[in-house]
Coordinates of C-alpha atoms and ligand atoms in Angstrom, one line a residue:
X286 CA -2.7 -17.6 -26.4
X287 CA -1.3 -15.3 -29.0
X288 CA -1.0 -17.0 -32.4
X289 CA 1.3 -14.6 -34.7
X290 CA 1.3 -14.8 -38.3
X291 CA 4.9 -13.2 -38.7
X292 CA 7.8 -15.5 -37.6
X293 CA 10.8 -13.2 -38.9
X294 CA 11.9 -12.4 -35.3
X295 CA 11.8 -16.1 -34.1
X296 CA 13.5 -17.0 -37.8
X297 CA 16.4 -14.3 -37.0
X298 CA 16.4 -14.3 -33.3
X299 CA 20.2 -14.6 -33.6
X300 CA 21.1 -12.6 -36.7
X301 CA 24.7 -12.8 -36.0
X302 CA 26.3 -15.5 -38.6
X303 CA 24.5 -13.6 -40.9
X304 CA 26.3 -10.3 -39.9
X305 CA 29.5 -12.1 -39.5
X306 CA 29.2 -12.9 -43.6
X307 CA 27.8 -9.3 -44.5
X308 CA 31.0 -8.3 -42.7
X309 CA 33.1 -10.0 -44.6
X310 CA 31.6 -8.6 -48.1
X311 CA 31.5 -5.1 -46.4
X312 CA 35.5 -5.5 -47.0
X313 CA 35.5 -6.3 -49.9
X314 CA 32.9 -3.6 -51.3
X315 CA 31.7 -6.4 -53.5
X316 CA 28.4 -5.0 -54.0
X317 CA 27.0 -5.2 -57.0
X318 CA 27.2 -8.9 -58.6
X319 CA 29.7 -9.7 -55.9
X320 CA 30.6 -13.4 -55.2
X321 CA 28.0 -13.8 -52.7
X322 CA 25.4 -13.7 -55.8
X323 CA 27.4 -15.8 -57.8
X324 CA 27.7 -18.6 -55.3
X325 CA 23.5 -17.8 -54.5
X326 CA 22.7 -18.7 -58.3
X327 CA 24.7 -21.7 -58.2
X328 CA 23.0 -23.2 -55.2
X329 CA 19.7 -22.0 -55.7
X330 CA 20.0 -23.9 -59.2
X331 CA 20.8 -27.1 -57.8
X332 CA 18.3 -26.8 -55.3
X333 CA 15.8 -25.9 -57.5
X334 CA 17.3 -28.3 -60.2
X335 CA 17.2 -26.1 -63.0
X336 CA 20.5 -25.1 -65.1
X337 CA 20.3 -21.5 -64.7
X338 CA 19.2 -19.1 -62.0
X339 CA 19.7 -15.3 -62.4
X340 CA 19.3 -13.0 -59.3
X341 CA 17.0 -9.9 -59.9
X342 CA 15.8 -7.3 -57.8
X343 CA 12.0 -9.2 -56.7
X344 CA 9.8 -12.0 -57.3
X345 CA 8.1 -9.3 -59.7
X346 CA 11.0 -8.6 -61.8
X347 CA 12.0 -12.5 -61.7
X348 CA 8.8 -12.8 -63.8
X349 CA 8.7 -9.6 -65.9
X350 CA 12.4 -10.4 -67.2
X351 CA 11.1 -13.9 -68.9
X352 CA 8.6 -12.6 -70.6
X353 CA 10.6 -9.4 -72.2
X354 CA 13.2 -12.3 -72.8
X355 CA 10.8 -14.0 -74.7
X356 CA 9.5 -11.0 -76.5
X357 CA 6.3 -10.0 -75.0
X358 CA 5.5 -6.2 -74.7
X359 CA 3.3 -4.0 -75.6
X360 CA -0.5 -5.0 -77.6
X361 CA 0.2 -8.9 -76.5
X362 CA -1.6 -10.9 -74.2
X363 CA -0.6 -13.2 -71.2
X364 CA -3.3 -15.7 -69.9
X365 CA -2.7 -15.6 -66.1
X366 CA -5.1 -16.7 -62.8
X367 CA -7.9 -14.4 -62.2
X368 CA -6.9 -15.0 -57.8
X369 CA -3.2 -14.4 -57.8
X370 CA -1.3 -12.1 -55.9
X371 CA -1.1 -8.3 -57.8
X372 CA 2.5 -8.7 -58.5
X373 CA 1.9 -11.5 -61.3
X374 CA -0.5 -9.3 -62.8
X375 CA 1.6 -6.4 -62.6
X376 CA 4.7 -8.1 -63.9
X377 CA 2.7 -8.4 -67.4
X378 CA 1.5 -4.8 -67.4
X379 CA 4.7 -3.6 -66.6
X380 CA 6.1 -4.5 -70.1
X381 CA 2.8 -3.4 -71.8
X382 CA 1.0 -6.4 -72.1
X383 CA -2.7 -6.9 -70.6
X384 CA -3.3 -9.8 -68.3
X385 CA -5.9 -12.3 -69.5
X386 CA -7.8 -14.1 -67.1
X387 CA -8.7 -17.4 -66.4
X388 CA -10.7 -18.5 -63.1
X389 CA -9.0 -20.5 -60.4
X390 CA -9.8 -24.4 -59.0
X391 CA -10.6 -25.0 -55.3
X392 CA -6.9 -25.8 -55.3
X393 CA -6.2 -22.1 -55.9
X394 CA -4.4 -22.9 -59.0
X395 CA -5.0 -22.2 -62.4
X396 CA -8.7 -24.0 -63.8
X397 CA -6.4 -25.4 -67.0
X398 CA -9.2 -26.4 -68.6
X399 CA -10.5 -22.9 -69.3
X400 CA -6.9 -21.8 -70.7
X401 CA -7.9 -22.9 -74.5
X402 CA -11.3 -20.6 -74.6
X403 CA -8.9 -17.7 -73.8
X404 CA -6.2 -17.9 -76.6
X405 CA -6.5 -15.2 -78.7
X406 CA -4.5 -14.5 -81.8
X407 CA -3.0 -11.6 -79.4
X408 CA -1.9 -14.4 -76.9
X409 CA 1.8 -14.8 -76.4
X410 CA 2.6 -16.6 -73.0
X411 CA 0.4 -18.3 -70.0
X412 CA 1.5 -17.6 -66.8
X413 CA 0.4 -20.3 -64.3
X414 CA 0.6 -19.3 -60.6
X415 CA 1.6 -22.3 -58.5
X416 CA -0.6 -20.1 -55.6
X417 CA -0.3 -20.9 -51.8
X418 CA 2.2 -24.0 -53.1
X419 CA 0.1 -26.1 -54.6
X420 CA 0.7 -26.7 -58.1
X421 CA -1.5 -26.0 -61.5
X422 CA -2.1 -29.1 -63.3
X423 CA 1.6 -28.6 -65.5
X424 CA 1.0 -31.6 -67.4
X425 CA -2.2 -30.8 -69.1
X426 CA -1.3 -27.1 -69.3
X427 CA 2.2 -27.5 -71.1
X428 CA 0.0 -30.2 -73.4
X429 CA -2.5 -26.9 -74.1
X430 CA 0.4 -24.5 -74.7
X431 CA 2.5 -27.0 -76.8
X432 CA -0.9 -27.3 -79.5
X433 CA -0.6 -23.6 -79.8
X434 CA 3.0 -23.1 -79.6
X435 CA 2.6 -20.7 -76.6
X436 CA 5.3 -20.6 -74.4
X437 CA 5.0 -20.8 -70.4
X438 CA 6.4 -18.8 -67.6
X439 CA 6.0 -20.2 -64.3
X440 CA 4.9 -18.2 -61.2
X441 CA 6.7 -20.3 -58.5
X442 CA 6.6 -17.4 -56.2
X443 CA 4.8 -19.5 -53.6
X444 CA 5.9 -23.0 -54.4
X445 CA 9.5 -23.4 -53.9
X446 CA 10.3 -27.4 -53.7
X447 CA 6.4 -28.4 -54.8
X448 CA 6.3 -30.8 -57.6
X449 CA 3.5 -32.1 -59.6
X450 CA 3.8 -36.1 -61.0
X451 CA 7.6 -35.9 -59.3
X452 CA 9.0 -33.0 -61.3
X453 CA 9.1 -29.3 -59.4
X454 CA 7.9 -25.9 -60.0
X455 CA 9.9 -23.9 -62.1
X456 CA 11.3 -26.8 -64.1
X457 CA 8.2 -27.1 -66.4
X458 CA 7.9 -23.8 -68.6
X459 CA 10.9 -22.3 -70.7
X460 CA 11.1 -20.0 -67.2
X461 CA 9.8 -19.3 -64.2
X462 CA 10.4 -16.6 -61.3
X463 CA 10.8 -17.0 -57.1
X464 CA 10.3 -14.5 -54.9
X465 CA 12.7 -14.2 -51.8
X466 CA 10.7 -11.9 -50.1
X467 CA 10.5 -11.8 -46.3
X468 CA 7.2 -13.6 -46.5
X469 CA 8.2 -16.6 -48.9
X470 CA 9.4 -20.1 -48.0
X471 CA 13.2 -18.8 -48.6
X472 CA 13.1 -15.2 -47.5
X473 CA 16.1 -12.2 -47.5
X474 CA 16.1 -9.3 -45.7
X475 CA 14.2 -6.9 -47.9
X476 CA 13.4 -7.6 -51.8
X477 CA 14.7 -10.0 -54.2
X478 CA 13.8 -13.0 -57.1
X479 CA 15.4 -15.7 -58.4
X480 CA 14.0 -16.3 -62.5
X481 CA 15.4 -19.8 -63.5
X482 CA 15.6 -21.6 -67.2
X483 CA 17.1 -24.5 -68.5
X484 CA 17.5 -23.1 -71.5
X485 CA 20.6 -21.3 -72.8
X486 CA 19.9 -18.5 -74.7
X487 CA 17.0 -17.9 -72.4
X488 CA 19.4 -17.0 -69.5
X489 CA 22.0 -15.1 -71.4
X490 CA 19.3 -12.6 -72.2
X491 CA 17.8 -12.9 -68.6
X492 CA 21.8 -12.0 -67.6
X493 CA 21.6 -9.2 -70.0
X494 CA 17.9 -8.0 -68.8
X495 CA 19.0 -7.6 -65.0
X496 CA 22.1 -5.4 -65.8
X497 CA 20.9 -2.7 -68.0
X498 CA 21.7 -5.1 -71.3
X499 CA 25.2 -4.3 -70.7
X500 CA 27.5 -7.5 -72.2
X501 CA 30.4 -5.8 -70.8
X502 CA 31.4 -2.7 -69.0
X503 CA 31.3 -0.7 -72.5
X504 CA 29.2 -2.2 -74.5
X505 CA 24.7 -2.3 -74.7
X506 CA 23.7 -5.3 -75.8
X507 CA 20.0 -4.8 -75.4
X508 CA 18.1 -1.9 -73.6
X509 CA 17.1 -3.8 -70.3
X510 CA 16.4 -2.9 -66.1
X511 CA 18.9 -2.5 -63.4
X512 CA 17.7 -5.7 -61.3
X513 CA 20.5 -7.0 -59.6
X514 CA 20.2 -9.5 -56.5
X515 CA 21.9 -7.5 -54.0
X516 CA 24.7 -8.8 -52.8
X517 CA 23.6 -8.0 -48.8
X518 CA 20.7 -10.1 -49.8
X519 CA 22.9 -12.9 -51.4
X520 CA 24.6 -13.4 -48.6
X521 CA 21.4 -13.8 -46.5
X522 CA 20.2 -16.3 -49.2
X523 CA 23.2 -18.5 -49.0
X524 CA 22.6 -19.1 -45.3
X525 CA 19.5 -20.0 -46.2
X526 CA 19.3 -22.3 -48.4
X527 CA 20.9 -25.2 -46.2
X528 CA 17.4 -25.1 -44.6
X529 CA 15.3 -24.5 -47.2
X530 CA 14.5 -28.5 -47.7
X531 CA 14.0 -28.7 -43.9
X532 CA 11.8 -25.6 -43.8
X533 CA 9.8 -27.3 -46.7
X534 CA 9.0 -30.0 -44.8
X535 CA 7.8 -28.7 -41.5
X536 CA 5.5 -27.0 -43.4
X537 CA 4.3 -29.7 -44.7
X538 CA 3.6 -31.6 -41.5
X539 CA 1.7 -28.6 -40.0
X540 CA -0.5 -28.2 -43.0
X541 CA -1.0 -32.2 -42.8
X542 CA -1.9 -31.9 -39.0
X543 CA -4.2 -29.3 -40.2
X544 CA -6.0 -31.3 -42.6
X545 CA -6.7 -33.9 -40.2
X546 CA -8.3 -31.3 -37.7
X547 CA -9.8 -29.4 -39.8
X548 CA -11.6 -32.7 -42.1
X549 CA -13.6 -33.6 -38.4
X550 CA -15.2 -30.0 -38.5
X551 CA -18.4 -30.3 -40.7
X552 CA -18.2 -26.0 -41.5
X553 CA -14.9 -26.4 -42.8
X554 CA -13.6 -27.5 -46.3
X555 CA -10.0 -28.3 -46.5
X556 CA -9.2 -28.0 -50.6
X557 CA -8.5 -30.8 -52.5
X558 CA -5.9 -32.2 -52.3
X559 CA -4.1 -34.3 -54.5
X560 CA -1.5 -37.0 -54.3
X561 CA 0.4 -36.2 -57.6
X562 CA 1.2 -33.1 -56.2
X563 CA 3.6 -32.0 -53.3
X564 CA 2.8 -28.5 -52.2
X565 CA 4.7 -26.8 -49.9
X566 CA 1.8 -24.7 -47.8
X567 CA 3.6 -20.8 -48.5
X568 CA -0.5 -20.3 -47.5
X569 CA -2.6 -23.0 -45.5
X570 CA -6.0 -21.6 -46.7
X571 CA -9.4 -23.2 -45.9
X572 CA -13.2 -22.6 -47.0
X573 CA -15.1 -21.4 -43.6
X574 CA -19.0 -20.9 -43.6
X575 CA -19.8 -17.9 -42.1
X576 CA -16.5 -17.1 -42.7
X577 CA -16.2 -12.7 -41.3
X578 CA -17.6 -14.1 -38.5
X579 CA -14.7 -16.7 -37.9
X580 CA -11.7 -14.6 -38.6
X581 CA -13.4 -11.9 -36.3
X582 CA -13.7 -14.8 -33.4
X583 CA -9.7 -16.0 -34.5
X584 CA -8.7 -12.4 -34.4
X585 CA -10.3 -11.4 -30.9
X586 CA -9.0 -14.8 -29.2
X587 CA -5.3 -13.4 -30.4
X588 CA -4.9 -15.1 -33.8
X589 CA -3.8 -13.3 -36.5
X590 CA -5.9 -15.1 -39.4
X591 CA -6.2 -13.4 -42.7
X592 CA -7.5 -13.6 -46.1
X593 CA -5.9 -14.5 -49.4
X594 CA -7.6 -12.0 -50.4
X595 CA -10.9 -10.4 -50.0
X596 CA -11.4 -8.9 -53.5
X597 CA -10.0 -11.0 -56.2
X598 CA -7.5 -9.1 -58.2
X599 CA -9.5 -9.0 -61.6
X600 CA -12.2 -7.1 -59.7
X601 CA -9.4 -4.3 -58.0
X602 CA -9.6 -0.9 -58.7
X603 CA -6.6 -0.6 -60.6
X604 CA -7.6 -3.3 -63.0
X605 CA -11.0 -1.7 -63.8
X606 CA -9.7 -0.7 -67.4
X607 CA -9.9 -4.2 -68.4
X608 CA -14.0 -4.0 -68.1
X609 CA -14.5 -6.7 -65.7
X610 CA -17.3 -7.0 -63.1
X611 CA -18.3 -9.6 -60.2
X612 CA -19.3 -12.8 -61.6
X613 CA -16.9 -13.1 -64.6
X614 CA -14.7 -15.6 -62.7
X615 CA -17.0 -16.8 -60.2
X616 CA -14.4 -19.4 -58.2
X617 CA -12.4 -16.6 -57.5
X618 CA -15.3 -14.8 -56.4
X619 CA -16.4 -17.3 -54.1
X620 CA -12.9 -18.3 -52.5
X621 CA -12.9 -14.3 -51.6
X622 CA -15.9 -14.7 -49.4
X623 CA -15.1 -18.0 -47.7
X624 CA -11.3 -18.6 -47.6
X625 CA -9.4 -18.3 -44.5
X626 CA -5.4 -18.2 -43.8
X627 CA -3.8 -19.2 -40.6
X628 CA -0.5 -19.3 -39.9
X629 CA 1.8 -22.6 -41.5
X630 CA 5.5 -22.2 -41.2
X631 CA 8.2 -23.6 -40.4
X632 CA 8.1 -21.8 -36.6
X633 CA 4.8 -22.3 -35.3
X634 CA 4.4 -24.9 -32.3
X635 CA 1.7 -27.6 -32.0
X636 CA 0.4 -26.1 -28.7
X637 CA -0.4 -23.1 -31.5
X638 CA -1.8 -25.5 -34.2
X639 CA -4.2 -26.7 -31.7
X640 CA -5.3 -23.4 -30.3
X641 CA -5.9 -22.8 -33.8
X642 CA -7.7 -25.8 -34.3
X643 CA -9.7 -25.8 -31.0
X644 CA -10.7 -22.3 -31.6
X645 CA -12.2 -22.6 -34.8
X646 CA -13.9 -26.0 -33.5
X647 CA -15.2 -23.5 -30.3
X648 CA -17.0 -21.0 -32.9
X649 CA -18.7 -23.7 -34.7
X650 CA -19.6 -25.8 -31.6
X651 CA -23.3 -25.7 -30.9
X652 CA -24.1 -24.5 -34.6
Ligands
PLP177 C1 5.3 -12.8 -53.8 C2 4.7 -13.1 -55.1 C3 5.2 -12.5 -56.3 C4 6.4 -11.6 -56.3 O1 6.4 -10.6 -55.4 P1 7.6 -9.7 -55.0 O2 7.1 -8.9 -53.8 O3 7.9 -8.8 -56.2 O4 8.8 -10.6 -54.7 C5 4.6 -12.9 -57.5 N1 3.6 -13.7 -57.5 C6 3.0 -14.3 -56.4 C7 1.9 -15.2 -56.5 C8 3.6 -13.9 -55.2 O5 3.1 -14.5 -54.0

């Protein structure tokens, strides 16, 4: 049995609705923050349930347009997780501010009680990662960041719909960004972002950010970016979000039939998990021992497993400037040698959850 990892052409098997509405725009030549977007930020904002959402050009930019909202740039500091995904990090050092690490949890979020040891005077936003849908401990975090008047910008890029304690990611910090990239929860047809506020003067400049600062057709507010949601992409959003609660929850019942698999086999460690927090499995990620050898068995008996990731993104090349070395977040470390991804959404069957499960119970068997 094959056991792929990317769903996109079971997800748009029948593209057509889709085209029918990009058809429709195409007449109008509505294409730059057409109605489509309009209509996109309106619903992604209720869904969400947040006041504002603005439409920008990725999940990247959806972060990077907070911060510069809020002022950060260059010589400042942003405390961030030492395992997320590069685009956090490079969101910060795009506006000329260094990324400040703190090591993860075996939840893959954010180890919150390590933020306080890494405010400096230079600090001037934390950036929890909410990272394969679980969420950081918001709670105690916004607590931290309220004693140093420090304000927080979410990465929900993985966790659209998880809540911690009832309230959802996104909602918590004075901003937070989505990604609707083809691989997220709710994924468009190429690249786009969704950064959401509740806070008023917050979005204006957000609004102003994604359009070059322009307030009007003549006149420059502020220098900002062009980082528009496409319209194309709008369109493709707005079909999508009618599902996106549905989509949420199937995930969520395959990474719950995993967990009960997966707790019978004595080489496996699901992560903790716990009940104050709804996480919405972007990732379903497990500790393996021996765990090369596993993904190469998954991998030759046809399923695509991966890893999330193998070198920790404070230890990547392009990061070596910032003078780290192995062992200076050792969690991360150790979740790069013995976490394993298999495939979670909304798509896959139970025939290839238990091919998955039976396969990984074949390597071990005899052990
Ligand atoms: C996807 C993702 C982003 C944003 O990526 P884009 O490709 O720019 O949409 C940011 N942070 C995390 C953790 C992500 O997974």
């Amino acid at each position: 049995m094959k056991v792929r990892y990317s769903y996109l052409g079971q997800q748009f098997a029948d593209p057509d609705p889709i085209l029918a509405e990009i058809k429709k725009l195409v007449a109008t030549g509505d294409f730059t923050l057409g109605k489509p977007v309009a209509e996109f930020e309106k619903r992604f904002a209720s869904l969400i349930g947040v006041k504002h959402a603005i439409g920008v050009g990725s999940g990247t930019d959806a972060l990077k347009l907070p911060l510069k909202a809020l002022g950060v740039g260059h010589g400042d500091e942003v405390i961030t997780a030492a395992n997320t995904f590069v685009a956090t990090v490079g969101a910060i050092a795009e506006i000329g501010a260094k990324p400040v690490f703190v090591d993860a949890l075996d939840n893959f979020c954010l180890d919150v009680e390590k933020v306080e040891a890494a405010i400096t005077p230079k600090t001037k936003a934390i950036m929890p990662v909410h990272f394969t849908g679980e969420m950081c401990d918001m709670p105690r975090l916004m607590e931290i960041a309220a004693r140093h008047k420090l304000p927080v910008v979410e990465d929900a890029c993985q966790a659209i719909l998880a809540e911690c304690d009832g309230k959802r990611g996104g909602t918590w910090g004075i901003g937070a960004g989505f990604s609707l990239h083809p691989l997220k929860n709710l994924n468009v047809w190429g690249d786009s972002g969704v950064a959401v506020t509740n806070d008023d003067a917050m979005a204006a400049k957000l609004r102003l950010l994604r359009n070059h600062g322009l307030a009007n057709r003549d006149e420059v507010e502020i220098l900002g970016y062009n980082s528009r949601l496409d319209s194309v992409q709008a369109v493709v959003g707005n079909w999508l979000i009618p599902q996106t609660q549905d989509i949420t929850e199937k995930r969520i019942a395959n990474g719950a039939y995993y967990d009960r698999a997966f707790a019978d086999i004595k080489q496996v460690r699901v992560p903790p998990r716990s009940n104050r927090v709804k996480r919405v499995f972007h990732l379903y990620m497990i500790f393996a021992e021996d765990r090369d050898a596993l993904h190469k068995h998954c991998l030759q008996a046809g399923i695509s497993a991966k890893v999330h990731y193998p070198i920790p993104i404070y230890r990547q090349q392009g990061l070596l400037h910032l003078g780290h070395r192995r062992g200076d977040f050792p969690v991360s470390d150790r979740q790069a040698d013995e976490v394993l991804s298999f495939p979670v959404d909304q798509h896959l069957s139970r025939e290839e959850q238990d091919f998955v499960i039976e396969t990984v119970r074949g390597f071990y068997r005899g052990r």
